[in-house]
CSV table of C-alpha atoms and ligand atoms in Angstrom, one decimal:
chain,number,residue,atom,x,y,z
A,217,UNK,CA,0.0,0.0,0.0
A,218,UNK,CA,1.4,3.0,-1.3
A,219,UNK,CA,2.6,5.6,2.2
A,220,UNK,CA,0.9,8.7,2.7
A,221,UNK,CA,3.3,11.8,2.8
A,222,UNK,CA,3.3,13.9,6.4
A,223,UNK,CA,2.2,16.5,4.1
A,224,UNK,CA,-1.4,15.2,3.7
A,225,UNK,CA,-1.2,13.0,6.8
A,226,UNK,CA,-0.9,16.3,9.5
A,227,UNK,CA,-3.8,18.1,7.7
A,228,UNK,CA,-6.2,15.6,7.8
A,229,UNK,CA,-5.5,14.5,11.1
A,230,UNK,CA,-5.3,18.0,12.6
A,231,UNK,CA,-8.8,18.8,10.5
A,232,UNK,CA,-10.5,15.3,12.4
A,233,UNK,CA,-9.8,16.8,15.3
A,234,UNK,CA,-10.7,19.8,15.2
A,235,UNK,CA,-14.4,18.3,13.8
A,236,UNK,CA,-14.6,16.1,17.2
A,237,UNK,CA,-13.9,19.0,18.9
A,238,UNK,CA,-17.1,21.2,17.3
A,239,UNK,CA,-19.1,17.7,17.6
A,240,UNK,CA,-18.6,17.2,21.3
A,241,UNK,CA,-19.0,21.3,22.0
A,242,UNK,CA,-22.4,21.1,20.3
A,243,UNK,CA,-23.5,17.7,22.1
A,244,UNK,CA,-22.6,19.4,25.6
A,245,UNK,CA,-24.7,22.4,24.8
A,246,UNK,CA,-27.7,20.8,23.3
A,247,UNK,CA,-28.1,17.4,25.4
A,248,UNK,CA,-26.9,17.9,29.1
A,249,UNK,CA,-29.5,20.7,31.0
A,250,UNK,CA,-28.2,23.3,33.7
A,251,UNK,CA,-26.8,20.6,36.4
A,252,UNK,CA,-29.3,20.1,39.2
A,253,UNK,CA,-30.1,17.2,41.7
A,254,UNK,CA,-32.9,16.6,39.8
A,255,UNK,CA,-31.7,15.5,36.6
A,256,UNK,CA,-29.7,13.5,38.9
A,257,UNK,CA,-32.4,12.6,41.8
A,258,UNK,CA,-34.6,15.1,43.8
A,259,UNK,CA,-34.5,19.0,44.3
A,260,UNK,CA,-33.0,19.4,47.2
A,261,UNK,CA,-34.8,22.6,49.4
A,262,UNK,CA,-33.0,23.6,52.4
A,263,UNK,CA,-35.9,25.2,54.8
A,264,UNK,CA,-35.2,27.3,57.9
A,265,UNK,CA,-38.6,27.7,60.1
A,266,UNK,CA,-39.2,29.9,63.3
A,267,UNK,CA,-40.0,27.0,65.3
A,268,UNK,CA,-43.3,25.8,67.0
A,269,UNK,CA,-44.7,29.1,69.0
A,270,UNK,CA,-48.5,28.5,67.6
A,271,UNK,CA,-51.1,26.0,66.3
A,272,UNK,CA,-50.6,28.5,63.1
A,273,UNK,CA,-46.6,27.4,62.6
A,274,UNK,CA,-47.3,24.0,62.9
A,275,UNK,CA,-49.7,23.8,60.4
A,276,UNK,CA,-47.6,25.5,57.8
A,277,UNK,CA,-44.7,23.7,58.5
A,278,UNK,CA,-46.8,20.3,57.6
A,279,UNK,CA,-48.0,22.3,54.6
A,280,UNK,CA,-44.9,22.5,53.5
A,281,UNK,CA,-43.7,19.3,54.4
A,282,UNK,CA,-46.4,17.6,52.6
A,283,UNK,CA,-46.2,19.9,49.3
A,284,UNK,CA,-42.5,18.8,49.0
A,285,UNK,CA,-43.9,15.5,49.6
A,286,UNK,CA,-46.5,15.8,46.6
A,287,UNK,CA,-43.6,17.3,44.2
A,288,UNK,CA,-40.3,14.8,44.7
A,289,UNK,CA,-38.8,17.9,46.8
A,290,UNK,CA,-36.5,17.0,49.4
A,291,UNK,CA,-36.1,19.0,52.2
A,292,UNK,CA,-33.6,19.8,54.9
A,293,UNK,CA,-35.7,21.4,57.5
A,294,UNK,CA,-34.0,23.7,60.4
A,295,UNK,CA,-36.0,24.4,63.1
A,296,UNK,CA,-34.7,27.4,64.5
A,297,UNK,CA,-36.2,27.4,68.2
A,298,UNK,CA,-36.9,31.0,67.8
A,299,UNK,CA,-34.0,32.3,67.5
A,300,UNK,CA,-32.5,34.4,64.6
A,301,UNK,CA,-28.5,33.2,64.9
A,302,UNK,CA,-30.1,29.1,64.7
A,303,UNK,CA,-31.4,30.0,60.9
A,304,UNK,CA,-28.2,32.4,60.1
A,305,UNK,CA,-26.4,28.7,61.1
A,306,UNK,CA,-29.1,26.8,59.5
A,307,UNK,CA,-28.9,28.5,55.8
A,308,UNK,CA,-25.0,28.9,56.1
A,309,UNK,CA,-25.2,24.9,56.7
A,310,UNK,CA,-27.5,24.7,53.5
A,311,UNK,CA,-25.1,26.7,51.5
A,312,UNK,CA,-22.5,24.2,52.0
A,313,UNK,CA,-24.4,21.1,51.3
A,314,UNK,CA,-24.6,23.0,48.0
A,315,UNK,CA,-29.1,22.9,48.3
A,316,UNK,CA,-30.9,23.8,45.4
A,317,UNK,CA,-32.8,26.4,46.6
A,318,UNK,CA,-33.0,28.0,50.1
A,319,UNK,CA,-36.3,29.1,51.8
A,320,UNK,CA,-36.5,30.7,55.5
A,321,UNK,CA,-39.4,32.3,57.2
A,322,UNK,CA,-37.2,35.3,58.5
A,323,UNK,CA,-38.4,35.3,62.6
A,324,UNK,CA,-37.2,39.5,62.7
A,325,UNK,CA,-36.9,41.9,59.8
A,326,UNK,CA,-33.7,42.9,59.9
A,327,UNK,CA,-29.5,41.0,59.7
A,328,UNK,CA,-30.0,39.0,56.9
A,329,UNK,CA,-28.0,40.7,54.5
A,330,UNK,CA,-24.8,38.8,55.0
A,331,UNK,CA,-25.7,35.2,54.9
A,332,UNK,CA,-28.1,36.1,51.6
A,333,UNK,CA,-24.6,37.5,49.9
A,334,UNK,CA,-23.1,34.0,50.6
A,335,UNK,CA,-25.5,32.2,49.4
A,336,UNK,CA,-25.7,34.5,46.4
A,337,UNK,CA,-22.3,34.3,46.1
A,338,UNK,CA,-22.3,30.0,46.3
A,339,UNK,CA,-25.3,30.7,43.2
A,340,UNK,CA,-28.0,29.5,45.3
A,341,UNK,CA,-31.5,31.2,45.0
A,342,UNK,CA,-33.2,32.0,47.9
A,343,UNK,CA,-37.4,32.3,48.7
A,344,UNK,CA,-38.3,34.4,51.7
A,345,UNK,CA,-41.4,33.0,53.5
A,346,UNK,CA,-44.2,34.4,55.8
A,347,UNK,CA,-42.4,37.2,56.6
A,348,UNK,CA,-40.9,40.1,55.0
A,349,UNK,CA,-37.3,41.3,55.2
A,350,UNK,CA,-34.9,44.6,55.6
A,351,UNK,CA,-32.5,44.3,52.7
A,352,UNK,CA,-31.7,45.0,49.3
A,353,UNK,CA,-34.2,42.8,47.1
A,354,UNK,CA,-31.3,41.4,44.5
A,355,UNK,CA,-30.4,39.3,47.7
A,356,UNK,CA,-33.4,37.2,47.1
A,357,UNK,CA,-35.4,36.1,44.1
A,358,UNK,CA,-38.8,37.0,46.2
A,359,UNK,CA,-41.3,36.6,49.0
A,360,UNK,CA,-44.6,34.2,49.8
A,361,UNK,CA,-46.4,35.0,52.3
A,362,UNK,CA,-49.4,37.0,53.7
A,363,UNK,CA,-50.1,40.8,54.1
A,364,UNK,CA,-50.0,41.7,57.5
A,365,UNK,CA,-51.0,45.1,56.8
A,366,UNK,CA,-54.3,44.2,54.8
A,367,UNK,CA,-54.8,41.4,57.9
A,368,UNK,CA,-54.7,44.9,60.3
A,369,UNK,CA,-56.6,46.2,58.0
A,370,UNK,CA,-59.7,43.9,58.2
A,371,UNK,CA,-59.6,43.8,61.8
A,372,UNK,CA,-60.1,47.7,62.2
A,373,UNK,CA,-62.5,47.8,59.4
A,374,UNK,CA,-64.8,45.3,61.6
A,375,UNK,CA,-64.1,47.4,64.1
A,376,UNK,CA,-65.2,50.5,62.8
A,377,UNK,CA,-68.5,49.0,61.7
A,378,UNK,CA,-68.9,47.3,65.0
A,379,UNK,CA,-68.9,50.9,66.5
A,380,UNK,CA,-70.3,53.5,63.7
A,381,UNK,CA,-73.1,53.8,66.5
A,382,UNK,CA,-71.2,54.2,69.4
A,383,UNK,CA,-69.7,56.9,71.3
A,384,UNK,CA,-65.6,57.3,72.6
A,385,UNK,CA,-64.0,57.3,74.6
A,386,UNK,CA,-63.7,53.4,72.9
A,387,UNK,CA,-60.2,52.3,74.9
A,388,UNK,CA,-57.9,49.6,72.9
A,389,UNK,CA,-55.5,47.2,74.5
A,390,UNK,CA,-52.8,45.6,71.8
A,391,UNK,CA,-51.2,42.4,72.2
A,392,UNK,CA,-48.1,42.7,69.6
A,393,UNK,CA,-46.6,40.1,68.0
A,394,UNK,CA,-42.9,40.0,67.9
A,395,UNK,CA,-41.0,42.7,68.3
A,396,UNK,CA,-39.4,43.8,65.1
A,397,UNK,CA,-41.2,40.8,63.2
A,398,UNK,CA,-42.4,42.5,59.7
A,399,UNK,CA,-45.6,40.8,61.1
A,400,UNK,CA,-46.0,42.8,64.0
A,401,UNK,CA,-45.4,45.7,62.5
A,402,UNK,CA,-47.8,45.7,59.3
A,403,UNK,CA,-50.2,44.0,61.6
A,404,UNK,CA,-50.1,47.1,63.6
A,405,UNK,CA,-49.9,50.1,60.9
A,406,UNK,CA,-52.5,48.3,59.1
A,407,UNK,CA,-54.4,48.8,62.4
A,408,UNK,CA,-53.8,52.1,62.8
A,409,UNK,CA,-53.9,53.1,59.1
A,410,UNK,CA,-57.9,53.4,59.6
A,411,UNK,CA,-58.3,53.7,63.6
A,412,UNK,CA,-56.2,56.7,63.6
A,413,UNK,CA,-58.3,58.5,61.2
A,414,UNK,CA,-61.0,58.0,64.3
A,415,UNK,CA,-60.8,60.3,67.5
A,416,UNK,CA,-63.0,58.3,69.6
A,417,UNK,CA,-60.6,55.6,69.5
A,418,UNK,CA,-57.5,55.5,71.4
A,419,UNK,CA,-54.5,52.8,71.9
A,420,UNK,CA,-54.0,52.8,75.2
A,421,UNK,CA,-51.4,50.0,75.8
A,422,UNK,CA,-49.6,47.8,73.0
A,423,UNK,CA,-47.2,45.0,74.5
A,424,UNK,CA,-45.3,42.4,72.8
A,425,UNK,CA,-46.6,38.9,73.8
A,426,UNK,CA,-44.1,37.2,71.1
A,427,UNK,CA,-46.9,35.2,70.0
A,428,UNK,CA,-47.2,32.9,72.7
A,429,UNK,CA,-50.1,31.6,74.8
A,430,UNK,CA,-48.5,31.4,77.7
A,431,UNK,CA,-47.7,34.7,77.3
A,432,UNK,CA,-51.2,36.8,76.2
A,433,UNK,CA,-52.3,34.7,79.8
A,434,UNK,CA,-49.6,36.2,81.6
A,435,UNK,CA,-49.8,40.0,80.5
A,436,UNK,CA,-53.5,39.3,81.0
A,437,UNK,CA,-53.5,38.1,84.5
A,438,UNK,CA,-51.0,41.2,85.3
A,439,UNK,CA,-53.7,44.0,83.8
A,440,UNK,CA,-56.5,41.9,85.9
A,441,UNK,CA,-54.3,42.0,89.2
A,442,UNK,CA,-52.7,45.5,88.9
A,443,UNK,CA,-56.0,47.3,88.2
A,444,UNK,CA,-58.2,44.8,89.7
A,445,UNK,CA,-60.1,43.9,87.2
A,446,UNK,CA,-60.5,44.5,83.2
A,447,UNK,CA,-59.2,48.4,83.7
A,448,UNK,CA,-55.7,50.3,82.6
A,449,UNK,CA,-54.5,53.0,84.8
A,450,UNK,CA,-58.6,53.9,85.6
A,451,UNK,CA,-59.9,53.6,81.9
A,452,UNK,CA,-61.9,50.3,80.9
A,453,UNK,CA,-61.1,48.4,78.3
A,454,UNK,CA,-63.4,48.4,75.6
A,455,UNK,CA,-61.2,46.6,72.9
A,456,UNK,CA,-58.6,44.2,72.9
A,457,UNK,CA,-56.6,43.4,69.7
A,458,UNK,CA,-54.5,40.8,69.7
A,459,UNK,CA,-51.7,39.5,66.6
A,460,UNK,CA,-52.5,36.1,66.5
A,461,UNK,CA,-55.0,33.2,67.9
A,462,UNK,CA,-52.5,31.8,70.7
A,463,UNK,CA,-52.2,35.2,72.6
A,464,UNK,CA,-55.7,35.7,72.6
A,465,UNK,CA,-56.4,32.0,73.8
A,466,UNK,CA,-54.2,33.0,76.7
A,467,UNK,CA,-55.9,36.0,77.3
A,468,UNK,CA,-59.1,33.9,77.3
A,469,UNK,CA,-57.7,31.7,80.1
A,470,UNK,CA,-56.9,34.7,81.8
A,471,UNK,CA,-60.4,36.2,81.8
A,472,UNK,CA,-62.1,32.6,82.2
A,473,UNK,CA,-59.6,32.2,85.5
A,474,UNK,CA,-60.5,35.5,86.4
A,475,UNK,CA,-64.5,34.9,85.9
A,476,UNK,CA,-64.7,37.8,83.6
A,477,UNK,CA,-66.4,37.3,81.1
A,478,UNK,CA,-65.5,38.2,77.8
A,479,UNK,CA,-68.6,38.9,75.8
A,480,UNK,CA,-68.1,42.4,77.5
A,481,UNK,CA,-65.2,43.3,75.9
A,482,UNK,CA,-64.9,43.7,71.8
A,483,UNK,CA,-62.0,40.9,71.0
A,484,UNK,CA,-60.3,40.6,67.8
A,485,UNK,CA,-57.8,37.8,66.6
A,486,UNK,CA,-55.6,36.7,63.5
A,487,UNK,CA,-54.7,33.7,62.3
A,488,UNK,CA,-58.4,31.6,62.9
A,489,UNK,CA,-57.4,28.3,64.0
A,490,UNK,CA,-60.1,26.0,65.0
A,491,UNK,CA,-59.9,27.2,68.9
A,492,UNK,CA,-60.1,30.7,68.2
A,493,UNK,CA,-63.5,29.8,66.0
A,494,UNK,CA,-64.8,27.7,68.1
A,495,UNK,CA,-64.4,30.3,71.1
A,496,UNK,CA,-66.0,32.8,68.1
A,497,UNK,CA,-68.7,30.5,67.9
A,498,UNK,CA,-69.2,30.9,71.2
A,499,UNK,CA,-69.2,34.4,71.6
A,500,UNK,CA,-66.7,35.3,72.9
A,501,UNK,CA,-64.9,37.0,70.3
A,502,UNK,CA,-66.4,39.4,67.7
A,503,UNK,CA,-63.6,39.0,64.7
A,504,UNK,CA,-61.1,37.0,63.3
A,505,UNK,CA,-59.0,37.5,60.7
A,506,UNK,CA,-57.2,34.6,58.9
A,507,UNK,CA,-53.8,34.6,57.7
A,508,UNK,CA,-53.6,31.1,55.8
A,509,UNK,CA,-51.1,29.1,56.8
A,510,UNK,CA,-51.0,26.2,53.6
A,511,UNK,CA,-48.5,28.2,51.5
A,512,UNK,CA,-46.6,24.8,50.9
A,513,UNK,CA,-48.0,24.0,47.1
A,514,UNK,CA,-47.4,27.5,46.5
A,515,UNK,CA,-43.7,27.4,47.9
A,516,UNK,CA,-42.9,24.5,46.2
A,517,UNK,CA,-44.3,25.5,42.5
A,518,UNK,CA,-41.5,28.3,42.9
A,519,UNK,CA,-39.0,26.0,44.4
A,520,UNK,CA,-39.2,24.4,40.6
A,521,UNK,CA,-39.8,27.5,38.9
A,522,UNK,CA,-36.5,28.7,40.4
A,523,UNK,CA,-34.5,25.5,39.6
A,524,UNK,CA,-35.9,25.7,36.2
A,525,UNK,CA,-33.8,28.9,35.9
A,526,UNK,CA,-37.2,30.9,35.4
A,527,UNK,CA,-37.9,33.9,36.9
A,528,UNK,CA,-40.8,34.3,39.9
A,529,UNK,CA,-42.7,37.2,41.2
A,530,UNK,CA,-41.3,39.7,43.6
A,531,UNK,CA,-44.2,39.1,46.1
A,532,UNK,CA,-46.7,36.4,46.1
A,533,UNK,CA,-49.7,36.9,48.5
A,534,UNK,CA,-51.6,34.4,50.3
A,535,UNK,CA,-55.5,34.8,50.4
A,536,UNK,CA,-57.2,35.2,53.6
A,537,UNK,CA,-60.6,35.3,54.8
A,538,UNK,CA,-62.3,37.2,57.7
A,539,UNK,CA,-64.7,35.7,60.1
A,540,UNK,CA,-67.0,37.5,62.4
A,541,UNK,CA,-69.4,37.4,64.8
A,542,UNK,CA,-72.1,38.3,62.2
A,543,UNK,CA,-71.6,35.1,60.0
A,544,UNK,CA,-74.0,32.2,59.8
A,545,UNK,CA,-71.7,29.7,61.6
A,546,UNK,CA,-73.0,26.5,60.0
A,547,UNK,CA,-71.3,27.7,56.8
A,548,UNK,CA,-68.1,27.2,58.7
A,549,UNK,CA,-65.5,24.1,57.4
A,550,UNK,CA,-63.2,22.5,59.9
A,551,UNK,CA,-59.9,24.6,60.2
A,552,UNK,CA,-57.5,21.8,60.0
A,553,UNK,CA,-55.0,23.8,63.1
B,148,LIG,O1,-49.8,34.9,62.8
B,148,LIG,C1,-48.5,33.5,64.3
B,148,LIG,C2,-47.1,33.0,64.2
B,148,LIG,O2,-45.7,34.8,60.9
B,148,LIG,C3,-47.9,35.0,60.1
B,148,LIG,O3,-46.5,33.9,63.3
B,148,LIG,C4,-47.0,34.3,61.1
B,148,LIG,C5,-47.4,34.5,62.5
B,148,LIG,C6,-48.8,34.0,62.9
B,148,LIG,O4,-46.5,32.8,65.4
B,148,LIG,O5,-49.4,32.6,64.8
């Protein structure tokens, strides 16, 4: 067989190559998708939550638990035990395990910004939930969640109504949520967005109960005992608004203990779990406004969005409903928290 000269040998070869080369550029572009745990197994969604501190947490926590279920999400959960440096060390943790996606329901506003520039930094997309945050928005890709300020809102607009007819002074007593919570605070300006626009209404105490039972009992039981009776520094208390269901069952076993009964007083509540219903059922609150707490599907249809590389709204509201004293009850559906 007659031998090929170098000349046309080096040419040919070099021009093979350089055809493998395009051929295995173009296959890596068109064939393999953006690498995720998906195309090789499950999403993976690293999750920091508050904690337990109401029948309301632990019902979106489920929610969520069971929507990853339903999608093929897998989920490293952090429960923070209240306390803000537990998630800063939970979603630093999920940024080493290299998570798909982060999520935290932020327990304050505000000292976030760091951790969100690692895990921008590390590329991983992050989904704030529940409640808002202090920091410049390209440190997350958006927020799911209610609107406390509409939620205040609701309350005062019942309130309002409930009282077009009656004369002030008309004294309110606040139990707060907690302090520097985005909750708390749109819960209250919603509040006061309309009641201030009112003269006959006046705020006469707001205190931070953090959202616990134990403790809208406690800073009941103090009022009762240091004014003997339902009283602030000599004015009666007409109104008592409270942030959310567990504060105002304590302040219900307050009252109950106390044999006051509070069908006297105008009470209004937020979250409407089954107890808080029931007790509205019973008459002895007037309003309650739900903030629902199922976001789950909803978080985990932008958990895929987000993987998928697509972009998802800035804010994505929950709906809530209002239920009052004036409803027909028998409408009502179980609460399922
Ligand atoms: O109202 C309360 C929980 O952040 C909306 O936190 C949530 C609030 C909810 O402790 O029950």
């Amino acid at each position: 067989m007659k031998k090929i000269s170098k000349k046309v040998l080096i040419p040919v070869f070099s021009g093979l190559v350089v055809i493998a080369a395009i051929a295995i550029i173009a296959f890596s572009f068109t064939k393999k998708p953006k690498k995720t745990q998906e195309s090789q197994g499950k999403l993976i969604l690293g999750f920091s939550q508050i904690g337990s501190e109401s029948a309301w947490r632990t019902r979106n926590t489920q929610s969520i638990f069971e929507a990853a279920e339903q999608n093929d999400i897998q989920i490293i959960f952090d429960d923070a035990q209240q306390k803000q440096a537990n998630q800063l060390k939970a979603i630093r943790s999920f940024i080493v395990y290299q998570v798909d996606v982060i999520a935290f329901v932020p327990i304050v506003s505000d000292g976030w910004d760091n951790v969100l520039q690692e895990a921008k930094t590390a590329g991983i997309p992050v989904i704030v939930v529940d409640r808002q945050i202090d920091c410049d928005e390209s440190l997350y890709a958006g927020f799911l969640g209610e609107d406390g300020y509409e939620e205040g809102f609701a309350a005062a607009n019942f309130l309002i109504e409930k009282c077009k007819n009656r004369l002030g002074p008309i004294n309110i007593v606040e139990f707060s949520g907690t302090e520097n919570s985005s909750i708390a605070t749109l819960r209250a300006q919603g509040f006061r967005s309309i009641i201030d626009d009112y003269d006959k209404f006046n705020i006469i105490h707001s205190e931070d109960g953090d959202f616990l039972r134990s403790r809208g009992k406690e800073m009941m039981d103090r009022i009762i005992k240091e004014n003997g009776g339902l009283r602030l520094n000599g004015h009666t208390i007409d109104v008592i608004y409270s942030h959310n269901d567990s504060m105002t069952l304590g302040l219900l076993d307050s009252l109950h203990n106390n044999n006051i009964n509070p069908r006297n007083t105008i009470i209004l509540s937020i979250d409407a779990e089954q107890k808080s219903i029931d007790a509205l059922v019973n008459g002895e609150l007037n309003c309650v406004v739900e903030c629902n707490p199922n976001s789950g599907p909803t978080l985990m249809k932008l958990v895929k969005s987000i993987a998928d590389g697509k972009p998802i709204p800035r804010v994505t509201y929950m709906l809530d409903k209002i239920f009052t004293e004036n409803d027909d009850f028998s409408t009502y559906e179980p609460r399922g928290y």
